[in-house]
PDB file of C-alpha atoms and ligand atoms in Angstrom:
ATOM      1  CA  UNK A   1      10.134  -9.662   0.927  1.00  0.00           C
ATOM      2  CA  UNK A   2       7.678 -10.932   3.331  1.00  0.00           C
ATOM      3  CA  UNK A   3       3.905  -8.909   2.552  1.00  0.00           C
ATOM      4  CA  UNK A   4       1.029  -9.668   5.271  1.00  0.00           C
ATOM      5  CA  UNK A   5      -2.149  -8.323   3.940  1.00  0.00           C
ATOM      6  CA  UNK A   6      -4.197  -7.564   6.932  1.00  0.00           C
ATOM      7  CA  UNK A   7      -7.802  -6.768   5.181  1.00  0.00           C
ATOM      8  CA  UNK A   8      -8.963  -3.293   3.379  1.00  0.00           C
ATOM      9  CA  UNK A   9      -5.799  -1.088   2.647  1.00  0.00           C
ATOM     10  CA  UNK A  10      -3.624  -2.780   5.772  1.00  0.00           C
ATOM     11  CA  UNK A  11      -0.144  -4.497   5.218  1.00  0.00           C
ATOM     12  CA  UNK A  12       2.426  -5.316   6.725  1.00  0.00           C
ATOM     13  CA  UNK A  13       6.135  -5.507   4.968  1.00  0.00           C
ATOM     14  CA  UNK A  14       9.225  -7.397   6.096  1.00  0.00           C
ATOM     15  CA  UNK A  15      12.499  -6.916   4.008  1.00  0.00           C
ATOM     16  CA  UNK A  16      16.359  -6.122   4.149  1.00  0.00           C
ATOM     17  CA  UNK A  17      16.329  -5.845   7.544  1.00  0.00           C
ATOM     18  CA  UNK A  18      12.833  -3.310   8.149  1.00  0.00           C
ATOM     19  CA  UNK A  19       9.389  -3.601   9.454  1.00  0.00           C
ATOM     20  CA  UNK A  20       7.034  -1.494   8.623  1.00  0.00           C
ATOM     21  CA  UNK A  21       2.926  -1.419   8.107  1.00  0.00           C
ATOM     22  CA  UNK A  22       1.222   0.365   5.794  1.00  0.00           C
ATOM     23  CA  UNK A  23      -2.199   2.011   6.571  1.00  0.00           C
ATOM     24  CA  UNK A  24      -3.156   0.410   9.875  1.00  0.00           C
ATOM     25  CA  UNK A  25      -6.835   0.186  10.515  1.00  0.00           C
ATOM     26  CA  UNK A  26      -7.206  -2.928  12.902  1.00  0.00           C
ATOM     27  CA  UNK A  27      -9.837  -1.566  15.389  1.00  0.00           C
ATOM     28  CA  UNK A  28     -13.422  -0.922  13.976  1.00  0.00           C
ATOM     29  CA  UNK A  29     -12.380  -3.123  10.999  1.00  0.00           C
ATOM     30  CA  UNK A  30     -14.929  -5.622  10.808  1.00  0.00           C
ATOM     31  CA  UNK A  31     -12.308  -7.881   7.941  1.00  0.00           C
ATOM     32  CA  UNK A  32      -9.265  -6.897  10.208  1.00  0.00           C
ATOM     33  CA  UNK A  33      -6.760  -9.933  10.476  1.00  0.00           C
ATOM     34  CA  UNK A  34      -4.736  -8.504  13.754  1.00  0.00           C
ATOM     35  CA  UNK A  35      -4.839  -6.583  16.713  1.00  0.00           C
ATOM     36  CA  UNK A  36      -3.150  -3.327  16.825  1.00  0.00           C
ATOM     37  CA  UNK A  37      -1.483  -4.808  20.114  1.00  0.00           C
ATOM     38  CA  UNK A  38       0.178  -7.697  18.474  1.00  0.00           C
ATOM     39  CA  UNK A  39       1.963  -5.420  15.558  1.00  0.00           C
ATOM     40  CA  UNK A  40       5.573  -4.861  15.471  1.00  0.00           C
ATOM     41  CA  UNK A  41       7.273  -2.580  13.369  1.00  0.00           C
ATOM     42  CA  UNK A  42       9.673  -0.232  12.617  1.00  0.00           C
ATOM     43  CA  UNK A  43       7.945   2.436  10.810  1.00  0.00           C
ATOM     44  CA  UNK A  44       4.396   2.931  10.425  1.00  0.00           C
ATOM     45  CA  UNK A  45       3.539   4.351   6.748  1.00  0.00           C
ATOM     46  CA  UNK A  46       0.139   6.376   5.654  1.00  0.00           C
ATOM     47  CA  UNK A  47      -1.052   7.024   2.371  1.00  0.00           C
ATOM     48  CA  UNK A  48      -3.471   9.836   3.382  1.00  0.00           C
ATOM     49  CA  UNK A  49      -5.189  10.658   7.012  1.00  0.00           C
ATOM     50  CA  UNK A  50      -8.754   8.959   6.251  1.00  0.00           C
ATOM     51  CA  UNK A  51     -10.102   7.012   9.540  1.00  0.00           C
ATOM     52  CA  UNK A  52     -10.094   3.326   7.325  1.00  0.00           C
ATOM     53  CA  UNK A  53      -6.052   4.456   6.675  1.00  0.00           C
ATOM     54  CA  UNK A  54      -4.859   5.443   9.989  1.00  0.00           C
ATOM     55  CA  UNK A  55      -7.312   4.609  13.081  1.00  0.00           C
ATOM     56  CA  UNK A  56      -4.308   2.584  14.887  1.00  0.00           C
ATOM     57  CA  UNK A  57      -1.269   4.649  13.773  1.00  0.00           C
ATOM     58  CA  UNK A  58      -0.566   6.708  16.859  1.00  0.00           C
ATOM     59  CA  UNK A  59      -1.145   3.398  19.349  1.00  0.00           C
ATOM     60  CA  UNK A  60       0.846   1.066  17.221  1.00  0.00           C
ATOM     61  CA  UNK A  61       3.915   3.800  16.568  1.00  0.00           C
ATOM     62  CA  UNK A  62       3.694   5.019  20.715  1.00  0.00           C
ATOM     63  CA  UNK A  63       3.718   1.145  21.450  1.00  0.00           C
ATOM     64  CA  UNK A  64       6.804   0.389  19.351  1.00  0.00           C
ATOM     65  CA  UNK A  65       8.441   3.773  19.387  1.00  0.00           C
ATOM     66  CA  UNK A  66       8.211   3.866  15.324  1.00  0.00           C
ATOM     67  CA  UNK A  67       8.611   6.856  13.085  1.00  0.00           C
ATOM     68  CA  UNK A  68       5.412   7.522  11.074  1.00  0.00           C
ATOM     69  CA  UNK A  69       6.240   8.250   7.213  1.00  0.00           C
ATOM     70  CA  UNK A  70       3.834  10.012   5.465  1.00  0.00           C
ATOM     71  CA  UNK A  71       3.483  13.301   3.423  1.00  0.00           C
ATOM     72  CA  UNK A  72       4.320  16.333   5.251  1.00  0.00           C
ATOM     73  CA  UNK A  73       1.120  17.843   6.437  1.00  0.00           C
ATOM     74  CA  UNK A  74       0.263  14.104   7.522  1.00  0.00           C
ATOM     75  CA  UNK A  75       3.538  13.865   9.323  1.00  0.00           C
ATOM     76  CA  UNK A  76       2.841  16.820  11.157  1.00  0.00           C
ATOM     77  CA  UNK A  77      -0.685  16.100  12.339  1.00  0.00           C
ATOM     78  CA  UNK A  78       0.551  12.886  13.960  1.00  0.00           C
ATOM     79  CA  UNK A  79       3.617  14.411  15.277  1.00  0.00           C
ATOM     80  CA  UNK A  80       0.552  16.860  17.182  1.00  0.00           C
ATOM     81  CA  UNK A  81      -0.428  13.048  18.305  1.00  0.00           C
ATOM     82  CA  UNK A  82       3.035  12.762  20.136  1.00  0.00           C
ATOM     83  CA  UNK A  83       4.483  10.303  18.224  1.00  0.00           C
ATOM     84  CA  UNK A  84       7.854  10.142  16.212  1.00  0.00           C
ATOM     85  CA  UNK A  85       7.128  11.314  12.555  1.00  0.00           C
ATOM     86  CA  UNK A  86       9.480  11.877   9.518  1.00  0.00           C
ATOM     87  CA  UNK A  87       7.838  13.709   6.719  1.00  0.00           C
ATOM     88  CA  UNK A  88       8.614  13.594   3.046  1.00  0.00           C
ATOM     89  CA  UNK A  89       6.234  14.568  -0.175  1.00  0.00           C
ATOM     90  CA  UNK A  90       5.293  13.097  -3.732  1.00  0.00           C
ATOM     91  CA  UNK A  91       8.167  12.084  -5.588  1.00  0.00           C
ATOM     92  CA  UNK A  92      10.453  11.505  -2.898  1.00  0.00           C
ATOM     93  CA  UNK A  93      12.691   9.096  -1.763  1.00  0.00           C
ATOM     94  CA  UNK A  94      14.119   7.726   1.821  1.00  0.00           C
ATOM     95  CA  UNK A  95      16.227   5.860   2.483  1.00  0.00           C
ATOM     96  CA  UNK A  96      15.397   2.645   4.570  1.00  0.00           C
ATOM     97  CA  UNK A  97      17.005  -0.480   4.924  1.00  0.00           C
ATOM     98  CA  UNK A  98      18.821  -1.891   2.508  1.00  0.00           C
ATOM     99  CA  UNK A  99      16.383   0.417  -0.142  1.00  0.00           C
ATOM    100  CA  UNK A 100      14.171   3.110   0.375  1.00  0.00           C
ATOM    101  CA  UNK A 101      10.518   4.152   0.194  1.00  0.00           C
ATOM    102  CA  UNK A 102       9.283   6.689  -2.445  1.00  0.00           C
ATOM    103  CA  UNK A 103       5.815   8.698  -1.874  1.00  0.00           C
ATOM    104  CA  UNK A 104       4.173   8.864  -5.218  1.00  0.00           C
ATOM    105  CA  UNK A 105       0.811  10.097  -6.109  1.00  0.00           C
ATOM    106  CA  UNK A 106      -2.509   9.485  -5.660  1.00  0.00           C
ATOM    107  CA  UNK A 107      -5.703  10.788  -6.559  1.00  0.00           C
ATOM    108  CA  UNK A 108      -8.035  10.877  -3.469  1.00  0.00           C
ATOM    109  CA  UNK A 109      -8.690  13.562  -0.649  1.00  0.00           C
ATOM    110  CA  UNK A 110      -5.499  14.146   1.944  1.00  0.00           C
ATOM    111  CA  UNK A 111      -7.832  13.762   5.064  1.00  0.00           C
ATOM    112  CA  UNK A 112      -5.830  16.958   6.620  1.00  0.00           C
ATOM    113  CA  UNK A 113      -5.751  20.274   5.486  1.00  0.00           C
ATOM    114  CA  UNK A 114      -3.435  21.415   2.877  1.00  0.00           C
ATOM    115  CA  UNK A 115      -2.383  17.949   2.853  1.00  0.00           C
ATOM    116  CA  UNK A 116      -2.231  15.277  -0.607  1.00  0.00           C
ATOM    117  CA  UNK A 117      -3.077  11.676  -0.930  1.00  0.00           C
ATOM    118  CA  UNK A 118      -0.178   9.264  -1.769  1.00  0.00           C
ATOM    119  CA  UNK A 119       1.060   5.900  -2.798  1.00  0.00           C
ATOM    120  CA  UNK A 120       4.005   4.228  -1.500  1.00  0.00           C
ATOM    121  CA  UNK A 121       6.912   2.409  -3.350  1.00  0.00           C
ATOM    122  CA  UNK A 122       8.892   0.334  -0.792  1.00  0.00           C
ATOM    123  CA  UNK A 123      12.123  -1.412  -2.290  1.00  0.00           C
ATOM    124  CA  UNK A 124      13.487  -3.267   0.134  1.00  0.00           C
ATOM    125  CA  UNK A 125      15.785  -6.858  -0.312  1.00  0.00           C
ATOM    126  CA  UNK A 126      15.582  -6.220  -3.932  1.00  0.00           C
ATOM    127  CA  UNK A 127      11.588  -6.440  -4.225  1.00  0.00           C
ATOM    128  CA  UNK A 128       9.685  -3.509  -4.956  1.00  0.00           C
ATOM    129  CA  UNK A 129       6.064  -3.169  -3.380  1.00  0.00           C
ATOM    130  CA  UNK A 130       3.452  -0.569  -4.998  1.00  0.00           C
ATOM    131  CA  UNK A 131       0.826   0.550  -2.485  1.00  0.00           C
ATOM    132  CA  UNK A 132      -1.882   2.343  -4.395  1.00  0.00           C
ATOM    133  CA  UNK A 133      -3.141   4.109  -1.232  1.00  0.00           C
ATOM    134  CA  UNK A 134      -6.512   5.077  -2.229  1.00  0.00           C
ATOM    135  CA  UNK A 135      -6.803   6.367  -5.743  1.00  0.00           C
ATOM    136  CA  UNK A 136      -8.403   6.935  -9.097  1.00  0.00           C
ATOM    137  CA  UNK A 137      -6.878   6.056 -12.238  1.00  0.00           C
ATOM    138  CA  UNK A 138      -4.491   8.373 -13.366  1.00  0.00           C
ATOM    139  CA  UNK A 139      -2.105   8.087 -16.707  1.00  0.00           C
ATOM    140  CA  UNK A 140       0.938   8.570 -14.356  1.00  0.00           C
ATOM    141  CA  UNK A 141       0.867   5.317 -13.152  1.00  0.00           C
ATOM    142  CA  UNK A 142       2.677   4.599 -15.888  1.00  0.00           C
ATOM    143  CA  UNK A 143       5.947   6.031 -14.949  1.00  0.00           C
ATOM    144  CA  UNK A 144       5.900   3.014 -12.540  1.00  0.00           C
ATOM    145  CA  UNK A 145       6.143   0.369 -15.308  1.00  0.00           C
ATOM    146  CA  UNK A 146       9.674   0.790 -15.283  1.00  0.00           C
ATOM    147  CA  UNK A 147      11.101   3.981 -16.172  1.00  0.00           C
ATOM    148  CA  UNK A 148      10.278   5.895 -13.067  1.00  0.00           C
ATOM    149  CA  UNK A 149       9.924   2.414 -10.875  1.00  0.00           C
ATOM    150  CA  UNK A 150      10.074  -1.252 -11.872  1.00  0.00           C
ATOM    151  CA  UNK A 151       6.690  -2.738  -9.444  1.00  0.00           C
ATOM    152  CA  UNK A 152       7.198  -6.280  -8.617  1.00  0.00           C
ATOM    153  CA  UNK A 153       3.904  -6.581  -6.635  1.00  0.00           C
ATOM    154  CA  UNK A 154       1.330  -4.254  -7.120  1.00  0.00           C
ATOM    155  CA  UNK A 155      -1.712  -3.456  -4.402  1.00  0.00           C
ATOM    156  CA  UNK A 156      -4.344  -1.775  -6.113  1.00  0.00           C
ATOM    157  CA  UNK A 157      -7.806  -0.562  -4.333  1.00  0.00           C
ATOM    158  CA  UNK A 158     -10.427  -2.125  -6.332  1.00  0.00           C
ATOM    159  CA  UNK A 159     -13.757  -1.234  -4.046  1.00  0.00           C
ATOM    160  CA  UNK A 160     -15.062   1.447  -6.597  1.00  0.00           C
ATOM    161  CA  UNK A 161     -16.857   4.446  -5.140  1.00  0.00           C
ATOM    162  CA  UNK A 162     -14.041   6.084  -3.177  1.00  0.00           C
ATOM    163  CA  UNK A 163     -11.399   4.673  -5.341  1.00  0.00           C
ATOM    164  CA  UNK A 164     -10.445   2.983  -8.876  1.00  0.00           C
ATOM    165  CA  UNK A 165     -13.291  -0.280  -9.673  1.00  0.00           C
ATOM    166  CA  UNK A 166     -12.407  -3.474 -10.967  1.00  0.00           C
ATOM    167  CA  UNK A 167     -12.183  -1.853 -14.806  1.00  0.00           C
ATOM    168  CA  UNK A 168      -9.691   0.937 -14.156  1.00  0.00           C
ATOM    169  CA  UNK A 169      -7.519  -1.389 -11.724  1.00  0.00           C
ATOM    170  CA  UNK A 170      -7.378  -3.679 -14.781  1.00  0.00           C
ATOM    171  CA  UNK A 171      -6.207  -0.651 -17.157  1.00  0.00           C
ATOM    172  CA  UNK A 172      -3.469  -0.029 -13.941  1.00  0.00           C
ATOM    173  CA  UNK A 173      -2.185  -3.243 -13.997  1.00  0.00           C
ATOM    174  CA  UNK A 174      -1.702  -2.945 -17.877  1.00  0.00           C
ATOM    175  CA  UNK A 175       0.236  -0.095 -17.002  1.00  0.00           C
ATOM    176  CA  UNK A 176       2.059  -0.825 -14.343  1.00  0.00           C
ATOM    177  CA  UNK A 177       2.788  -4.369 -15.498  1.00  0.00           C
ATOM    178  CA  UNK A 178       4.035  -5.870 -12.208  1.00  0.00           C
ATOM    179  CA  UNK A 179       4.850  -9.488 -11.497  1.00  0.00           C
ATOM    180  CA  UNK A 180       1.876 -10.076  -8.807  1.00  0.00           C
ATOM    181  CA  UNK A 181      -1.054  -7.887  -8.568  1.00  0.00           C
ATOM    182  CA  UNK A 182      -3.471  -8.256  -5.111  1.00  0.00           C
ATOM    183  CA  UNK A 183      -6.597  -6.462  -5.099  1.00  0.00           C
ATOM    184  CA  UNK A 184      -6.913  -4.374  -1.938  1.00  0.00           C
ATOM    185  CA  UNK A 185     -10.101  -1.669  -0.362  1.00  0.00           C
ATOM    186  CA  UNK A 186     -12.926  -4.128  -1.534  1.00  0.00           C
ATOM    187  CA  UNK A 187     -15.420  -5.728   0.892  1.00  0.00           C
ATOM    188  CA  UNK A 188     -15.182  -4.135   3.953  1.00  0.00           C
ATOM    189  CA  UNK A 189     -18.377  -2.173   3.765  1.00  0.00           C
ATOM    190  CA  UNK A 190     -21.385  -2.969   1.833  1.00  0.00           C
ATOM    191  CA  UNK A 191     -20.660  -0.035  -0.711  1.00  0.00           C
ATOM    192  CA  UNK A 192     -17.168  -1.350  -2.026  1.00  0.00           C
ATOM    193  CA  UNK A 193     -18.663  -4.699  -2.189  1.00  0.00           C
ATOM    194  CA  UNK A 194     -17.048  -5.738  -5.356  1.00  0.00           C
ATOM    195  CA  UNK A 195     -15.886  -9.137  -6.098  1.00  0.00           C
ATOM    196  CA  UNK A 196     -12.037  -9.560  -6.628  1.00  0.00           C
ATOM    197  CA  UNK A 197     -12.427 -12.798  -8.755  1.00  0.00           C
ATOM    198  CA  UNK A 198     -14.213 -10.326 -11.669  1.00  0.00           C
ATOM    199  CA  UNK A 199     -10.739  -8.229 -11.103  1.00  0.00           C
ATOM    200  CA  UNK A 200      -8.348 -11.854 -11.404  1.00  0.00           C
ATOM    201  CA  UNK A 201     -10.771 -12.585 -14.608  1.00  0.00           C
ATOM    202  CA  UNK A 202     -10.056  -9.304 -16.207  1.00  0.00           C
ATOM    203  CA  UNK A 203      -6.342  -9.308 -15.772  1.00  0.00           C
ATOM    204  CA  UNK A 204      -6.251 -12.638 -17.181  1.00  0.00           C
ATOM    205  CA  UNK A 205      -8.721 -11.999 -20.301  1.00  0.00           C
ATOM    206  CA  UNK A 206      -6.701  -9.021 -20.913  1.00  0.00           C
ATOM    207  CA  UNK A 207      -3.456 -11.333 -21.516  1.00  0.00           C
ATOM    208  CA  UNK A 208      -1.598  -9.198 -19.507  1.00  0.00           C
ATOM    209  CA  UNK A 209       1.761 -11.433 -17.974  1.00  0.00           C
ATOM    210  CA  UNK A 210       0.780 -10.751 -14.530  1.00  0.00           C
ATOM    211  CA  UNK A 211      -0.180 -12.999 -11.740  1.00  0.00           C
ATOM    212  CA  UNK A 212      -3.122 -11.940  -9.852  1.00  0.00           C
ATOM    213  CA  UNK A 213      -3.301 -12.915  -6.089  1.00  0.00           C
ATOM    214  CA  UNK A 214      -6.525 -12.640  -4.174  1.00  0.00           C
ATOM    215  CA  UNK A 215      -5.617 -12.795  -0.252  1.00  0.00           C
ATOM    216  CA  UNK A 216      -7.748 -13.105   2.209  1.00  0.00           C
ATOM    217  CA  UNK A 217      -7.294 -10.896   5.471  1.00  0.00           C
ATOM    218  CA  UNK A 218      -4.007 -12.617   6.979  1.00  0.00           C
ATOM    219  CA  UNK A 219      -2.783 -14.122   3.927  1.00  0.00           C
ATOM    220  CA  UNK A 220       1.094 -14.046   3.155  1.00  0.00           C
ATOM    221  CA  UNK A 221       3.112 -13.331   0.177  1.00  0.00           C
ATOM    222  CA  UNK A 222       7.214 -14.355   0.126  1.00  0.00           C
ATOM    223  CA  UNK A 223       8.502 -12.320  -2.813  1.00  0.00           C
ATOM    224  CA  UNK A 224      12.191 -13.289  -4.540  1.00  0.00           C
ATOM    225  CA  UNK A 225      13.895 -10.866  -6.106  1.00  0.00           C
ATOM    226  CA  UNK A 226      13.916 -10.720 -10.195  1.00  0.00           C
ATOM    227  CA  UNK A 227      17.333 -11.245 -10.666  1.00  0.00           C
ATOM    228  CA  UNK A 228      19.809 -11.879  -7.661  1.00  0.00           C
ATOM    229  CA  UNK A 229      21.033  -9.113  -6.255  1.00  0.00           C
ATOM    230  CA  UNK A 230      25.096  -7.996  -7.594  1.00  0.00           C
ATOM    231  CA  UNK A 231      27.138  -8.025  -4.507  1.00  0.00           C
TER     232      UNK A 231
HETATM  233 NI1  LIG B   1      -9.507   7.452   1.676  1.00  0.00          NI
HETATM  234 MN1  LIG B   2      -9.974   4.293   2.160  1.00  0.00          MN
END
């Protein structure tokens, strides 16, 4: 699995034949590492319908003629937008690929009426990326430590104030216990200006078996499977 990390909560996944982003806010992003213009994907994925989550959904899924997944009341908001949608809700799974994404939950406002805030799982070539979406720290999480979900990379918001700080991403990771953990929704405005090295220390001081990643806005990740895959 190729993961692009394109600065606050914005990433790009490559896998098992897919391409999909995650949460694209490009324009008015002052850490953003593309231009809406110059994304290509398959399907466009949002956690929740805040502005820093989905400012260049609707261009980038027009532009590429890609189905927006989200929760249902998000789905249908951006289908309003004129764009292909396919809507699904927390626990859910579709299938995509060679795998499937699952909507899971998150604490946080929806950003549309009636709505909820969500987390993705996206298995894809045999790697399974967490995306935290925006989120506090809830016990939950730990269903994804392997009996609900088995996380190989983790993306966890550590920015504080809207979302889980460096302390409660920390007692996630504990939980969640995947291979690679990347801090994500830090930095881009002065009042999430937390630094991700205190987050890296933490993991680490906590003994936890987990590699933590700090990319910058455009950095890669090329994720192997666990085990190879049975044919
Ligand atoms: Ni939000
Ligand atoms: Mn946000």
């Amino acid at each position: 699995m190729k993961l692009r990390f394109l600065g606050h909560a914005t990433w790009t996944v490559e896998a098992g034949g897919v391409r999909l982003i995650i949460d694209p806010f490009l324009s008015g992003n002052p850490k953003a590492a593309a231009r809406p213009e110059d994304i290509q994907v398959d399907y466009v994925l949002l956690t929740h319908g805040h502005d820093d989550h989905t400012a260049d959904a609707a261009a980038i899924a027009r532009r590429n003629d890609a189905v927006v997944i989200s929760t249902f009341e998000l789905a249908h908001w951006m289908a309003q937008q004129g764009v292909r949608t396919h809507g699904m809700h927390l626990g859910g799974r579709f299938r995509l690929g060679d795998g499937y994404v699952r909507v899971v939950p998150a604490l946080h406002g929806s950003g549309v009426p009636g709505g909820h805030a969500a987390g993705f799982v996206v298995r894809l070539g045999g790697v399974s990326f967490y995306h935290a979406g925006d989120t506090a720290l809830f016990g939950d999480m730990k269903l994804l430590g392997g009996e609900v979900e088995r996380v190989d990379v983790a993306a966890l918001p550590i920015g504080d104030n809207y979302t889980m700080g460096v302390d409660d991403a920390v007692l996630a990771v504990d939980w969640i216990r995947p291979r690679i953990a990347v801090p994500m929704h830090y930095g881009t405005f002065s009042v999430i200006d937390v630094d991700p090295e205190e987050f890296r220390r933490k993991v680490q001081a906590r003994g936890l078996p987990v590699e933590v990643r700090v990319l910058p806005p455009g950095g890669e990740l090329v994720v192997e499977p666990r085990e190879p895959a049975a044919s």
